[in-house]
C-alpha positions as a printed Julia matrix, in Angstrom:
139×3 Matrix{Float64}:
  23.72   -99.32  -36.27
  26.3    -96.89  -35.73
  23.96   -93.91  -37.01
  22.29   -95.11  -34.0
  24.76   -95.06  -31.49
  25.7    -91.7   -32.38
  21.89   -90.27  -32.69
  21.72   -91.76  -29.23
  25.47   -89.83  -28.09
  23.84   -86.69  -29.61
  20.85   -86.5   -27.38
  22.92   -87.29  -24.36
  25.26   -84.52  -25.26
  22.12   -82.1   -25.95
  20.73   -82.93  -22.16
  21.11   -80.41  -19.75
  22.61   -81.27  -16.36
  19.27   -81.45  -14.5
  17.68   -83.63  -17.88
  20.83   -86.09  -17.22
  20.07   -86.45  -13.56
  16.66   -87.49  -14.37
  17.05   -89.91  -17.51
  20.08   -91.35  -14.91
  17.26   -92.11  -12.14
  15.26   -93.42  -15.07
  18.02   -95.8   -16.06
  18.04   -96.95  -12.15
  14.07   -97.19  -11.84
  14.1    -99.23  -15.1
  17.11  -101.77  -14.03
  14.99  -102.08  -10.46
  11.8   -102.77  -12.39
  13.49  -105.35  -14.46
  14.76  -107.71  -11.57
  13.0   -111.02  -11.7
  12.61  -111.35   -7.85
  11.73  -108.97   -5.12
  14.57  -109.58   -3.45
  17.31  -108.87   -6.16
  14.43  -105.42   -6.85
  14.94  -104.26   -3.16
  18.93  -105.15   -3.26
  18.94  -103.01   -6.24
  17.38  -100.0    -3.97
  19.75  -100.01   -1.03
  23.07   -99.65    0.02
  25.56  -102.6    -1.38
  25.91  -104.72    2.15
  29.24  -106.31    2.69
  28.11  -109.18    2.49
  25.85  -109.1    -0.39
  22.91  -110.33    1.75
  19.9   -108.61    2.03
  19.46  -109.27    5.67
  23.0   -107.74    6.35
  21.62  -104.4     5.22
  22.08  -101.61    7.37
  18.93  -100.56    9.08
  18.46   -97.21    8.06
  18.47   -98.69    4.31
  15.87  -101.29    5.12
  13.84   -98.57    7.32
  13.76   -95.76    4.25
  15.76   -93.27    6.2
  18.7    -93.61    4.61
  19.6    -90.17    2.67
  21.4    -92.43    0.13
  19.71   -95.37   -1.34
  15.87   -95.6    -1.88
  12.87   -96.4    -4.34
  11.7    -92.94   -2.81
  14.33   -90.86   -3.93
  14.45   -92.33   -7.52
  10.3    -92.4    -7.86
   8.3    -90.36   -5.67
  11.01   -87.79   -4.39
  12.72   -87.92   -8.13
  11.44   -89.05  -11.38
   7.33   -89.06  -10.56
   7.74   -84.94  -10.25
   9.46   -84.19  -13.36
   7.57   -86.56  -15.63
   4.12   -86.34  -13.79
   2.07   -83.49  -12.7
  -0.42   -84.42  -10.21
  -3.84   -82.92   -9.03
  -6.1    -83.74   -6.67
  -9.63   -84.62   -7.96
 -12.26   -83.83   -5.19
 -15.17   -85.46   -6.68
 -13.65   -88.83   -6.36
 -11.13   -87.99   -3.39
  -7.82   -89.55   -5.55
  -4.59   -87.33   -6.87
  -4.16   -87.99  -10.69
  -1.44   -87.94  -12.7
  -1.0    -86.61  -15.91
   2.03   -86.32  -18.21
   4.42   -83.51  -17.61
   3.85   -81.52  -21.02
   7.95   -79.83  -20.1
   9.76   -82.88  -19.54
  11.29   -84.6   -22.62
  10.72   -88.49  -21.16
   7.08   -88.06  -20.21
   5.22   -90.74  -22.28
   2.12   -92.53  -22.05
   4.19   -95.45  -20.39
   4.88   -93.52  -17.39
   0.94   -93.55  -16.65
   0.58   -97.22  -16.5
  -0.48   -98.26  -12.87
   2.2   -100.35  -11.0
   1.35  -102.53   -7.89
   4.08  -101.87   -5.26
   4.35  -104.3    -2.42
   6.67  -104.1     0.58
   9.45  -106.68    1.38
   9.4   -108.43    4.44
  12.12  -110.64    5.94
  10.97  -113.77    7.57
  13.72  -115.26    9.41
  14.05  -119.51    8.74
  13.07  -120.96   12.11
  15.74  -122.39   13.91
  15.83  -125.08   17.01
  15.96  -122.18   19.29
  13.79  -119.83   18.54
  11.21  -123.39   17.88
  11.82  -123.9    21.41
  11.13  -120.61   22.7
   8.08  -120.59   20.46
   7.09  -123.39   22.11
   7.91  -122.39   25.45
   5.42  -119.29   25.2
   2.43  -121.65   23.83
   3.31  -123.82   26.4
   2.88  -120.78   29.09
């Protein structure tokens, strides 16, 4: 096991700066992909609220503008374009990916399809907003 640990130590010390950043956003796309719920998957992509509630994230976090936090800036603006080269296939109108023959992590895993879905927040109804629900069918 130790011959292990240090193979591993050696390939991290061979990396250059710009491999590190990469296999680093890979670590952080992996961990995301790993959460059991949707929720704990999109607090894993934003900014740490205060309080630790998803709700109590700042806007721009939730939105996608946030220059910080992001699925975008790990996947599409980050790891997709060093492990995948894509091309646009006119004949059937749809970009397709293929490995990234330069880039040391491109394997056939990265090339399985994943199905993304967007979070929404429902808010629990509460007696006011019931009433004022009712108020407008009521109108």
């Amino acid at each position: 096991e130790d011959d292990a640990e240090d193979d591993a130590k050696d390939d991290e010390a061979a990396l250059s700066s710009e491999e590190q950043s990469t296999l680093n956003k890979i670590n952080r796309v992996i961990e995301i992909m790993q959460q059991p719920y949707k929720y704990d998957m999109c607090m894993k992509c934003i900014c740490p609220p205060e309080t630790g509630k998803l709700e109590d994230a700042k806007f721009s976090c939730i939105e996608g503008s946030c220059p910080s936090c992001g699925m975008d800036k790990l996947w599409s603006k980050g790891v997709r374009n060093k492990i995948l080269t894509t091309t646009y296939d006119s004949d059937t109108s749809e970009f397709v990916y293929s490995l990234n023959k330069n880039c040391r992590f491109a394997s056939d895993e990265w090339l399985n399809e994943v199905e993304w879905r967007t979070y929404v927040y429902k808010e629990k109804p509460t007696v006011a907003t019931h009433a004022r629900e009712a108020r407008r069918q009521a109108a």
